[in-house]
Coordinates of N, CA and C in Angstrom, one line a residue:
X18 N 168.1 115.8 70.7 CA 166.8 115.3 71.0 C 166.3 116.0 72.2
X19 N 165.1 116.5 72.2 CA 164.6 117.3 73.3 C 164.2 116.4 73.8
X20 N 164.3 116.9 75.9 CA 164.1 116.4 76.9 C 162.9 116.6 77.5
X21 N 162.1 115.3 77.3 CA 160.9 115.5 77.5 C 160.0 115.8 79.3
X22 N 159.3 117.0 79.0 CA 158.7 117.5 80.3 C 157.6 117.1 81.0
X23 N 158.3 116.0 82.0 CA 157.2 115.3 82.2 C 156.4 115.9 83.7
X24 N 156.9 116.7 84.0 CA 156.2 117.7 85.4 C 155.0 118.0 84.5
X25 N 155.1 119.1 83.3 CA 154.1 119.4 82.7 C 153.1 118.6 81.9
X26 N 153.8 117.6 81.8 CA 152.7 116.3 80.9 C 152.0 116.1 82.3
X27 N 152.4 115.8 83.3 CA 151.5 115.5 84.2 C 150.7 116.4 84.8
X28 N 151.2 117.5 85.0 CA 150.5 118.4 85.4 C 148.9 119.0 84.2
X29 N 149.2 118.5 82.6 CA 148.1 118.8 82.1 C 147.0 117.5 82.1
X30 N 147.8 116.3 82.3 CA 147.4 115.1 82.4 C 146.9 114.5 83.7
X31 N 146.3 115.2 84.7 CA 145.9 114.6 86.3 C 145.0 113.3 85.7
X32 N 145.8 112.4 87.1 CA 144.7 110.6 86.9 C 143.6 111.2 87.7
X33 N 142.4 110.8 86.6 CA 140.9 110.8 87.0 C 140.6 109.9 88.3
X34 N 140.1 110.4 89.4 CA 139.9 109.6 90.5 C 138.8 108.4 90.2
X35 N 139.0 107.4 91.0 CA 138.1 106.0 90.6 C 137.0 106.0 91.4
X36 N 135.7 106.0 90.4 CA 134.7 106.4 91.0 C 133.8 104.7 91.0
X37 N 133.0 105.0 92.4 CA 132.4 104.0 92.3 C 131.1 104.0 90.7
X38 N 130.8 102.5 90.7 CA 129.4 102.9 89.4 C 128.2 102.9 90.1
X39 N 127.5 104.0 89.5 CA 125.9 103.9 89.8 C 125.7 103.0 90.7
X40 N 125.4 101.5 89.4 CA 124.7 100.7 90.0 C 125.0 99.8 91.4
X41 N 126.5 100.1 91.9 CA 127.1 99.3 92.6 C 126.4 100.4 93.9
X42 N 127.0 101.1 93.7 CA 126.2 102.4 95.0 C 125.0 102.3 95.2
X43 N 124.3 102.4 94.2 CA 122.6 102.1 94.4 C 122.4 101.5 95.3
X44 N 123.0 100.2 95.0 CA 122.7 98.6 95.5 C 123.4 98.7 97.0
X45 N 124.3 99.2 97.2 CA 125.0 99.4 98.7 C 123.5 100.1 99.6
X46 N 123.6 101.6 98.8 CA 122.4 102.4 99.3 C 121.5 102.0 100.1
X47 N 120.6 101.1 99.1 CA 119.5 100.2 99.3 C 119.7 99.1 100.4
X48 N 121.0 98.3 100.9 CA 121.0 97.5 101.9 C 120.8 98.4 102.8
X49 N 121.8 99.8 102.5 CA 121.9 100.0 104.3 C 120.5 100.3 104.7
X50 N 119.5 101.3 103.7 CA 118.5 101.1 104.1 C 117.8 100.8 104.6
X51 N 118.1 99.7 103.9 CA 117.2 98.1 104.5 C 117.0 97.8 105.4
X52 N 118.7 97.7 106.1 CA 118.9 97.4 107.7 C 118.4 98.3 108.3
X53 N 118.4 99.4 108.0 CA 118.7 100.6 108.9 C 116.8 100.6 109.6
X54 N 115.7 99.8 108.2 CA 114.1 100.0 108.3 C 113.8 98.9 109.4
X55 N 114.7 97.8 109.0 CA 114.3 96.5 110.0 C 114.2 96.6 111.3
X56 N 113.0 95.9 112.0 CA 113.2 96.0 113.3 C 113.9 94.8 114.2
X57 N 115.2 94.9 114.8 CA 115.7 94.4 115.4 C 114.6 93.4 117.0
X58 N 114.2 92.1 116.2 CA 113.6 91.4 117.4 C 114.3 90.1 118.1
X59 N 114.7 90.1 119.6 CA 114.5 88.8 120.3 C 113.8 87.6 119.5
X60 N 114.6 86.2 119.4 CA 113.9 85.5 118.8 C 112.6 85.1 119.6
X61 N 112.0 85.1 120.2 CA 111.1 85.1 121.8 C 109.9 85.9 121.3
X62 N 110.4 87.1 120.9 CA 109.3 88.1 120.8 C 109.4 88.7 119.0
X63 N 110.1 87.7 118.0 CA 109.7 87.9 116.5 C 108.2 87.1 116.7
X64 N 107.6 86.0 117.3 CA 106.7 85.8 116.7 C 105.1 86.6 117.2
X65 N 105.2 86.7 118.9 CA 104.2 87.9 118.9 C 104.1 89.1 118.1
X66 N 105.5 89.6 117.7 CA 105.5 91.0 117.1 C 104.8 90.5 115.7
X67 N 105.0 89.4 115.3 CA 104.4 89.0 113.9 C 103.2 89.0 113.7
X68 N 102.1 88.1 114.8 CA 101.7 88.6 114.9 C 100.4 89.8 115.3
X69 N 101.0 91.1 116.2 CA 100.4 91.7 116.1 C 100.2 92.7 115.2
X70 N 101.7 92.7 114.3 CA 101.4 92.9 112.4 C 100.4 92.2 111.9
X71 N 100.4 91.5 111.9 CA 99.3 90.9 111.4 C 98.0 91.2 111.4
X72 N 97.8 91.6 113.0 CA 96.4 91.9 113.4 C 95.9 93.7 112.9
X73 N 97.2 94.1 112.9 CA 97.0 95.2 112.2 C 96.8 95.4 110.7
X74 N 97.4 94.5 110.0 CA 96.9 94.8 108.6 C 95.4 94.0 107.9
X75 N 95.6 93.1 109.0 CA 93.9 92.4 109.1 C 92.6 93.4 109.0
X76 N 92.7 94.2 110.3 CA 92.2 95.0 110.5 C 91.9 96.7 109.4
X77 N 93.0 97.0 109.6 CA 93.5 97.7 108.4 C 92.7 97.7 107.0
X78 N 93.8 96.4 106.3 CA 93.7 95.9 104.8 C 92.2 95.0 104.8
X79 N 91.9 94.3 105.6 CA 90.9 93.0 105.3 C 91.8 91.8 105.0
X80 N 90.8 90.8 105.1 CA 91.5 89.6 104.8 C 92.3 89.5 103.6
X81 N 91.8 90.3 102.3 CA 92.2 90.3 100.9 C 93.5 90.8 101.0
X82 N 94.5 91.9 102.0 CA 95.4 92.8 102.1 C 96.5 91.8 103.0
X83 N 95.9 90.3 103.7 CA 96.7 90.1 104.6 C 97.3 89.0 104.0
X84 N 98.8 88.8 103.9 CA 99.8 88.7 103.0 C 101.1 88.4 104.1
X85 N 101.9 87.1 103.8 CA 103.1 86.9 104.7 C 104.0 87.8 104.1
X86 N 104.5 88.4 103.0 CA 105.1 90.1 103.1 C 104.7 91.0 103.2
X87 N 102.9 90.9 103.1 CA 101.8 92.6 104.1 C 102.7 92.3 105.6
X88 N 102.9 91.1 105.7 CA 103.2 91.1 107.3 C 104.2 91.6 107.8
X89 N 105.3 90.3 107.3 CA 106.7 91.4 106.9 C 107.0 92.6 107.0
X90 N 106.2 93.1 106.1 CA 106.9 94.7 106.2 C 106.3 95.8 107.3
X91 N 105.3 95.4 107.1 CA 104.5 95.8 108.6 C 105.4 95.6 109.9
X92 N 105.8 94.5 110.3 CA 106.7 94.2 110.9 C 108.1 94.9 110.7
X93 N 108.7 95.1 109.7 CA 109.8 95.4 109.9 C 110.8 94.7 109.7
X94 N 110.5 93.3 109.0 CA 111.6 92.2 108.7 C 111.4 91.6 107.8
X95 N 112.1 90.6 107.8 CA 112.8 89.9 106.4 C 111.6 89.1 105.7
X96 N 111.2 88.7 104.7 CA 110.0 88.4 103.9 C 110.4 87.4 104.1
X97 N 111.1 86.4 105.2 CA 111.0 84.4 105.5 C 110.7 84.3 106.6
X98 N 110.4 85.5 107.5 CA 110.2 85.8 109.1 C 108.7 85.0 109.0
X99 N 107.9 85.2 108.5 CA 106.7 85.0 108.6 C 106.5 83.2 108.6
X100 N 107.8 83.3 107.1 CA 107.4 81.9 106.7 C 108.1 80.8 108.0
X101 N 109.1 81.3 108.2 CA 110.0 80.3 109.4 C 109.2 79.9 110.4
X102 N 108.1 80.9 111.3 CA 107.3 80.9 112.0 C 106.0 80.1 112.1
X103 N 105.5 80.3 111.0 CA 103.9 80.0 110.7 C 103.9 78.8 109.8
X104 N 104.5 78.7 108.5 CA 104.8 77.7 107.3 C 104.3 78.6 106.4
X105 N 103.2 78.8 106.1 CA 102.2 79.3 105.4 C 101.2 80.4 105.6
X106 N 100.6 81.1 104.7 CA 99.4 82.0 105.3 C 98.0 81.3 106.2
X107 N 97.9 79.9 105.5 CA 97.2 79.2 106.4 C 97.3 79.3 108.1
X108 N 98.8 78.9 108.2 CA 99.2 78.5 109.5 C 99.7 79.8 110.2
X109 N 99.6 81.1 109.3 CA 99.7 82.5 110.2 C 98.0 83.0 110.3
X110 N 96.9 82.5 109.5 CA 95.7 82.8 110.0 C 95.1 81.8 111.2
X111 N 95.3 80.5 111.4 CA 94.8 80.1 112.8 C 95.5 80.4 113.5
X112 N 96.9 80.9 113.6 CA 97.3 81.6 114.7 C 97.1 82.8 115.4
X113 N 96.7 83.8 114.0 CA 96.0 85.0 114.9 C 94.2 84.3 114.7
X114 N 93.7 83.5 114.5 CA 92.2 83.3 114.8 C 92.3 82.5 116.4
X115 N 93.3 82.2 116.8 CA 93.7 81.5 118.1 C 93.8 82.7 118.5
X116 N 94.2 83.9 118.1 CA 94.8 85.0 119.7 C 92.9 85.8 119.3
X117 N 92.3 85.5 118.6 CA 91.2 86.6 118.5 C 90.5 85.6 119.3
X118 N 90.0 84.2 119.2 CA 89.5 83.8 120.2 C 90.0 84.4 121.7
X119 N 91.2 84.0 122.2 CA 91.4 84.2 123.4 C 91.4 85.6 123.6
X120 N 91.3 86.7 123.0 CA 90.8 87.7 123.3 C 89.3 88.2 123.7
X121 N 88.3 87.3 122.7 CA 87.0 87.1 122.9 C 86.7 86.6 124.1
X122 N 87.5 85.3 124.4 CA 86.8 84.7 125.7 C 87.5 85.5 127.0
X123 N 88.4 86.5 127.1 CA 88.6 87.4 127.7 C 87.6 88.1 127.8
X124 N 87.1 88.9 127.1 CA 86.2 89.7 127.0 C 84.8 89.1 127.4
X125 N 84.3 87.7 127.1 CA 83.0 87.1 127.7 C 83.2 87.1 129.1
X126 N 84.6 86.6 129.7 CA 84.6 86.4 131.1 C 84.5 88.0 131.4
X127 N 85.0 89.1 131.3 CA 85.0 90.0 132.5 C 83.9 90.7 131.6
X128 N 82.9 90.4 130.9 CA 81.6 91.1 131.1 C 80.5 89.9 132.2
X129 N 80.6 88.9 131.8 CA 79.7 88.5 133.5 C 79.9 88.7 134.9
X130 N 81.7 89.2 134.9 CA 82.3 89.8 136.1 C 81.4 91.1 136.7
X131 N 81.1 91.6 135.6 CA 80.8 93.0 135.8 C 78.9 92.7 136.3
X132 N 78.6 91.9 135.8 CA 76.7 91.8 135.9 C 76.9 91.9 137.4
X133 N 75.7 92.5 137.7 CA 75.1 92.6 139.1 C 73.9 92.1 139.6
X134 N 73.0 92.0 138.5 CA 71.6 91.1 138.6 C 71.7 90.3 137.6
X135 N 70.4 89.2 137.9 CA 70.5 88.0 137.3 C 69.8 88.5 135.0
X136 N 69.1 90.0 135.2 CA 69.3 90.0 133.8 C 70.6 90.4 133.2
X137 N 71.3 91.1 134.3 CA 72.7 91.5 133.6 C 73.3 91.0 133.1
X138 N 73.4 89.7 134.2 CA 74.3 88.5 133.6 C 73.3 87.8 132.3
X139 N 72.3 87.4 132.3 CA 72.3 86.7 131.4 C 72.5 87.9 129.9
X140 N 72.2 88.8 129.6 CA 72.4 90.1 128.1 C 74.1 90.1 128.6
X141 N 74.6 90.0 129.5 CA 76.0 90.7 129.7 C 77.2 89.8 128.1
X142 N 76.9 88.2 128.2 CA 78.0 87.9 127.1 C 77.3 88.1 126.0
X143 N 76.0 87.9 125.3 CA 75.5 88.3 124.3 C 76.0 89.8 123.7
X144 N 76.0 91.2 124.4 CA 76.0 92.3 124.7 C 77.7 92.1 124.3
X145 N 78.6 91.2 124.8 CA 80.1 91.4 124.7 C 80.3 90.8 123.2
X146 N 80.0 90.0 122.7 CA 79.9 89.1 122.2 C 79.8 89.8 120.4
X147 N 78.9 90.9 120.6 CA 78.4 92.2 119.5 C 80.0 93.0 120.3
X148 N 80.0 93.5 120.7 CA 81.0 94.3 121.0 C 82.6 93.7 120.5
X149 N 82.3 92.8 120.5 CA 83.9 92.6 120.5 C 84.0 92.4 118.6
X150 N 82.9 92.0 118.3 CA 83.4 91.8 116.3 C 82.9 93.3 116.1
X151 N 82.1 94.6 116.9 CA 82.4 95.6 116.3 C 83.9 96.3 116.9
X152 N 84.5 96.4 117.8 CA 85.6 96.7 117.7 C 86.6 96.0 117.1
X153 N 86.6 94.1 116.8 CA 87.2 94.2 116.0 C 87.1 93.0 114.7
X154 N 86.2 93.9 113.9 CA 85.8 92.8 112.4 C 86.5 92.2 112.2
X155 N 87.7 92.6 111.9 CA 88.9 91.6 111.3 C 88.9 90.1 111.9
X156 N 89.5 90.4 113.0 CA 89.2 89.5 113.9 C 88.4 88.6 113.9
X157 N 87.4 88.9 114.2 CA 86.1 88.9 114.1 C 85.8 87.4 113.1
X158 N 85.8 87.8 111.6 CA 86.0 87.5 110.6 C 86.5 86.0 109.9
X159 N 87.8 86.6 110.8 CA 88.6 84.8 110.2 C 88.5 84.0 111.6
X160 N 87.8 84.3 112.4 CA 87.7 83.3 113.7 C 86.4 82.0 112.9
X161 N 85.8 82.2 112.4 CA 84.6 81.7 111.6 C 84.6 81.4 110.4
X162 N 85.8 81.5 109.7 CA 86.4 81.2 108.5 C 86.9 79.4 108.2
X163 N 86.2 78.7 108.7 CA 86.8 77.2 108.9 C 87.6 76.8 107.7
X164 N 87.1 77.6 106.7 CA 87.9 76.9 105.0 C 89.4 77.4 104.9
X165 N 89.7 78.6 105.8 CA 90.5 79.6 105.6 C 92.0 78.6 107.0
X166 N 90.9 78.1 107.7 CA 91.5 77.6 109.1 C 92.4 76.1 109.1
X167 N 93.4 75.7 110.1 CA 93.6 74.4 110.6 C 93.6 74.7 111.5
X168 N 92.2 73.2 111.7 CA 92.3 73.5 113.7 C 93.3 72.2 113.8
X169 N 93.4 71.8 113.4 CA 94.2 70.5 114.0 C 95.3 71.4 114.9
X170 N 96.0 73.1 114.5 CA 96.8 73.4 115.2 C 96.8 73.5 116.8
X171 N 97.1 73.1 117.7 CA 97.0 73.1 119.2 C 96.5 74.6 119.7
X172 N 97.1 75.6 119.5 CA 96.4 76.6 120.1 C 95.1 77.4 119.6
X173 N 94.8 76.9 118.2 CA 93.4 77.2 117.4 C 92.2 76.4 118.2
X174 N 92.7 75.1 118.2 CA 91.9 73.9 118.7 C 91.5 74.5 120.1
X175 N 92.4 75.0 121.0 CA 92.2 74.9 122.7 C 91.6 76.6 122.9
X176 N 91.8 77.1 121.8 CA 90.6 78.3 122.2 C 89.9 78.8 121.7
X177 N 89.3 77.9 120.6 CA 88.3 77.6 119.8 C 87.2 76.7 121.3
X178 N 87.8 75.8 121.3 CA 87.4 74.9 122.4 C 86.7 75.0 123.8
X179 N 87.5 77.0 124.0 CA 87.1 77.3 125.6 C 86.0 78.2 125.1
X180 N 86.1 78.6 124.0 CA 84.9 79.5 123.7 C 83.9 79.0 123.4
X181 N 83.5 77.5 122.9 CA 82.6 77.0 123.1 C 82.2 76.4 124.4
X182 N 82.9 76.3 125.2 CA 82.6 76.2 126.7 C 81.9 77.0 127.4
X183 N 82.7 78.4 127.1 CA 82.1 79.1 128.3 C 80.7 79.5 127.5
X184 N 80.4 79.1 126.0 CA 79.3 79.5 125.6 C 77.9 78.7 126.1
X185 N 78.9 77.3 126.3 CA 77.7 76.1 127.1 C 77.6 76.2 128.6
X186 N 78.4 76.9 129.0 CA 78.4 77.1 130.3 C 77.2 78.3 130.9
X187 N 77.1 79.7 129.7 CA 76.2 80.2 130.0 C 75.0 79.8 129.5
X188 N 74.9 78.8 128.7 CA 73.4 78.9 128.5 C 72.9 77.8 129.6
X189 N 74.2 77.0 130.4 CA 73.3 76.2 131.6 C 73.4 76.4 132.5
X190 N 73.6 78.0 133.1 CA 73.1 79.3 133.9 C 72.2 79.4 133.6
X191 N 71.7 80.0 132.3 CA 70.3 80.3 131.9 C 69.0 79.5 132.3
X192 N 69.3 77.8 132.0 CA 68.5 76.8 132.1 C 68.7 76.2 133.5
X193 N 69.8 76.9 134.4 CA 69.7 76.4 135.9 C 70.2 75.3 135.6
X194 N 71.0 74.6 134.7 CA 71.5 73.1 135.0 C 73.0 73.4 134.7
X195 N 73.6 72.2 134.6 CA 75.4 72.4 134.3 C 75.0 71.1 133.0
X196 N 76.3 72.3 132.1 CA 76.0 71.4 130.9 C 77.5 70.6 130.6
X197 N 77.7 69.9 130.3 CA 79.4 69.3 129.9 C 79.1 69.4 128.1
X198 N 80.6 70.2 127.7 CA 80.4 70.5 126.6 C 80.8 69.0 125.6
X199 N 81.3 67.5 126.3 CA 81.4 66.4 125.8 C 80.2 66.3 125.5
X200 N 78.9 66.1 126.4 CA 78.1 64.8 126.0 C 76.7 66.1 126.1
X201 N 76.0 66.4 125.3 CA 74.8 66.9 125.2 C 73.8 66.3 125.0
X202 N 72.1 66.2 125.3 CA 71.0 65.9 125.1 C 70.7 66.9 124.1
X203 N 69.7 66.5 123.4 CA 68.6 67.1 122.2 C 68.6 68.7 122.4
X204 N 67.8 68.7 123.8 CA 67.1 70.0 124.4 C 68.8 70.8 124.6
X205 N 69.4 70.6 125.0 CA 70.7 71.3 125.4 C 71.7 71.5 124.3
X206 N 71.7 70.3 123.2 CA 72.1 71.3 121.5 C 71.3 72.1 121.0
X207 N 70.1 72.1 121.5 CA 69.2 73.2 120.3 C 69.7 74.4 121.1
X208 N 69.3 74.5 122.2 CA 69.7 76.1 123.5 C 70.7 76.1 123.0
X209 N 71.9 75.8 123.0 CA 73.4 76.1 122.2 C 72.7 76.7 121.4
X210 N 73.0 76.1 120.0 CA 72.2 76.3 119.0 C 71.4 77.8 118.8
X211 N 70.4 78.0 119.4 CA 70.2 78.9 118.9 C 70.5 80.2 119.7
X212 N 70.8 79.8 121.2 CA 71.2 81.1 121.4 C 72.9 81.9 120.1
X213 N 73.2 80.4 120.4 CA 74.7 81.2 119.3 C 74.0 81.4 118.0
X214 N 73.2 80.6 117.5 CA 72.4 81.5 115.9 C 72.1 82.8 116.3
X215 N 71.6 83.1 117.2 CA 70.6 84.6 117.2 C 71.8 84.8 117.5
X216 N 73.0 85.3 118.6 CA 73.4 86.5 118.3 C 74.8 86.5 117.3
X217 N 75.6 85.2 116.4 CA 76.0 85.1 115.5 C 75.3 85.9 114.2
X218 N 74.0 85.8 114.5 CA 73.6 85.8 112.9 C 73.3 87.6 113.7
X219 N 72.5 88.1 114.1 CA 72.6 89.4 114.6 C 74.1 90.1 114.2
X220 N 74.8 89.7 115.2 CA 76.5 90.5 114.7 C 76.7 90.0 113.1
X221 N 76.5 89.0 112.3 CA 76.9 89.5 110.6 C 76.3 90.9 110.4
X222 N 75.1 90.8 110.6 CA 73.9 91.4 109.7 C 74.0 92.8 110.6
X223 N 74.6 93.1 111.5 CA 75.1 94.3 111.7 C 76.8 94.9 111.1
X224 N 77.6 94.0 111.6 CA 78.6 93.9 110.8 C 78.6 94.3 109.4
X225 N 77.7 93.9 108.5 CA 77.5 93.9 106.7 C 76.2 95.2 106.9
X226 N 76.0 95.7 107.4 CA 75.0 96.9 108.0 C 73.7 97.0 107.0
X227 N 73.0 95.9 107.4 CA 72.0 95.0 107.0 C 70.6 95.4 107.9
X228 N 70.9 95.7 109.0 CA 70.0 96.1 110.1 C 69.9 97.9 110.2
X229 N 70.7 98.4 109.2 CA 70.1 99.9 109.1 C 68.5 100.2 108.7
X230 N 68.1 99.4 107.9 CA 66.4 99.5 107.4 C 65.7 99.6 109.0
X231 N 65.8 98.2 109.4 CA 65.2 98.0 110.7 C 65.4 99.2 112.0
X232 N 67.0 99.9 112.0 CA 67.1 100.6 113.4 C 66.2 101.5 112.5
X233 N 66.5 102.3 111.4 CA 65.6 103.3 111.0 C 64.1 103.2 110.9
X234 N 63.2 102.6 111.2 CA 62.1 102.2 111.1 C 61.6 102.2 113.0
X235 N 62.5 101.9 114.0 CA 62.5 102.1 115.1 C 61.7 103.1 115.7
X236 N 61.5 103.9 117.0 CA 61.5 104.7 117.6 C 63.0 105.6 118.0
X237 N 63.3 107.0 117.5 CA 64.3 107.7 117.1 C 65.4 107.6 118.8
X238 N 66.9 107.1 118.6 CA 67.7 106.4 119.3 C 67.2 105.5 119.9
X239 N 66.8 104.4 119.2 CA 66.8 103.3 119.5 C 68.7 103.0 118.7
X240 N 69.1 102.1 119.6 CA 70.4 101.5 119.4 C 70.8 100.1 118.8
X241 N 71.6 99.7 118.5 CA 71.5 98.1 117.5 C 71.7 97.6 119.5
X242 N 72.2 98.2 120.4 CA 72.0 97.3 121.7 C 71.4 96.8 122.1
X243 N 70.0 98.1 121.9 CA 68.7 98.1 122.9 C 67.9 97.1 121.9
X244 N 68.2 96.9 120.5 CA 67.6 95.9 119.8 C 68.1 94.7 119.9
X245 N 69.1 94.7 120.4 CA 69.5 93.0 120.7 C 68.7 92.6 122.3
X246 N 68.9 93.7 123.0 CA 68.2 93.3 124.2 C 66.7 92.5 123.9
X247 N 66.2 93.9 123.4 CA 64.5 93.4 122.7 C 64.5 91.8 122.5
X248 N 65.2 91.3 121.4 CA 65.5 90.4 121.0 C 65.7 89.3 122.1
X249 N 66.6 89.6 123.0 CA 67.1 88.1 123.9 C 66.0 87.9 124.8
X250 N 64.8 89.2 125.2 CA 63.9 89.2 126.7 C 63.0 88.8 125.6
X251 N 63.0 88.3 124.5 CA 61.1 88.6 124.0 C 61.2 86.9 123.9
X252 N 59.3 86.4 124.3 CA 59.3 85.3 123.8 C 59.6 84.5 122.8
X253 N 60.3 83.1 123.2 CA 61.1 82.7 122.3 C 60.0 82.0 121.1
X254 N 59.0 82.1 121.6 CA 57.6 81.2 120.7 C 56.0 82.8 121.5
X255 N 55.9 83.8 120.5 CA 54.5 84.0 120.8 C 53.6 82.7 121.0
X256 N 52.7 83.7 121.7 CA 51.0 83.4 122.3 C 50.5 83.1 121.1
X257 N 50.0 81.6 120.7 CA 49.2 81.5 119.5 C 47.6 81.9 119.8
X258 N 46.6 82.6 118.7 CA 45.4 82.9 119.1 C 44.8 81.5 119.3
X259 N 43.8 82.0 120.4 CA 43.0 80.5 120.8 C 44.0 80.2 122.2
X260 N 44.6 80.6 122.7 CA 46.0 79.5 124.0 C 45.5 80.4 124.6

């Protein structure tokens, strides 16, 4: 009986090395990835970072783009970061309509800082007021969105709250008296009232660029400014003929 050679059996017979499969590798691939895209945040500072993701894809995308995984990934984390934080997209839009407020009434205070006469001050927050929803619509946008909003949230509420303040505050500069934004008279909701109509309704209708007919019809560089100006100095009631 021949003696079988098993050097050369093995030698023609090498064990095939154990390879990982595809799909298992993929799937490894793809975590480290993952981690590797995530941005490592303090729990302190996941929810500012969230968001000023947010305010970026706001801005960016529009309201229609802004999404608790637009945000997420924007951010750089896990698609429940949003949700752990906020609940809902509801409760991540009054939170950034709370930081767009308090950025607005930032911006109302240190433009009356800046007036030097008594017309500066009074065009100075009107004048900020257009500035701030053109730099930033988004913004802008879902601050005045009440269907989109909960104020019942505490920090929606409290700076929603100071911006109507200091809005009653300037118009009873205007009228020389001090207004308390609790208890108003007839004469002191309409002044509210319509000073915030006129330059509310002014910033849409530039905003949705509605007022191009009008500047183009103008005297050549006239500005949508110098036409809000026109607008705040001109009588609020013409001279009827016969008076």
């Amino acid at each position: 009986m021949a003696k079988t050679d098993t050097k050369g059996e093995a030698a023609r017979s090498p064990r095939a090395p154990r390879k990982t499969t595809p799909t298992a590798a993929s799937r490894t691939s793809r975590r480290a990835r993952s981690a590797k895209t995530e941005t490592p945040y303090h729990h302190g500072a996941l929810r500012e970072a969230l968001l000023q993701a947010a305010e970026r894809v706001l801005e960016r995308d529009g309201l229609a783009g802004l999404t608790l995984r637009a945000v997420a990934r924007e951010a750089g984390v896990s698609h429940a970061a949003p949700t752990h934080h906020f609940g809902d997209l509801t409760g991540l839009l009054s939170e950034l309509a709370a930081v767009g407020f308090r950025q607005f009434n930032v911006a109302m205070a240190a433009s009356c800082d800046a007036a030097t006469t008594p017309l500066e001050a009074a065009l100075a927050r009107p004048k900020a007021y257009v500035a701030y929803a053109q730099a930033h619509p988004g913004m802008y946008s879902i601050m005045f969105r009440t269907e989109r909003l909960d104020y019942s949230r505490p920090s929606l509420h409290e700076a929603a709250e100071a911006s109507f303040a200091g809005l009653a505050n300037a118009v009873g500069m205007m009228r020389q008296e001090q207004i308390s934004g609790d208890a108003l008279t007839l004469n002191q909701g309409a002044a509210i009232a319509r000073a915030w109509s006129l330059v509310h309704g002014f910033t849409m209708l530039l905003l949705d660029g509605r007022l191009k007919d009008i500047l183009g019809r103008l005297p050549e560089g006239t500005t949508a400014e110098r036409l809000l100006e026109a607008m705040l100095t001109a009588p609020v009631m013409p001279k009827l003929p016969g008076c």
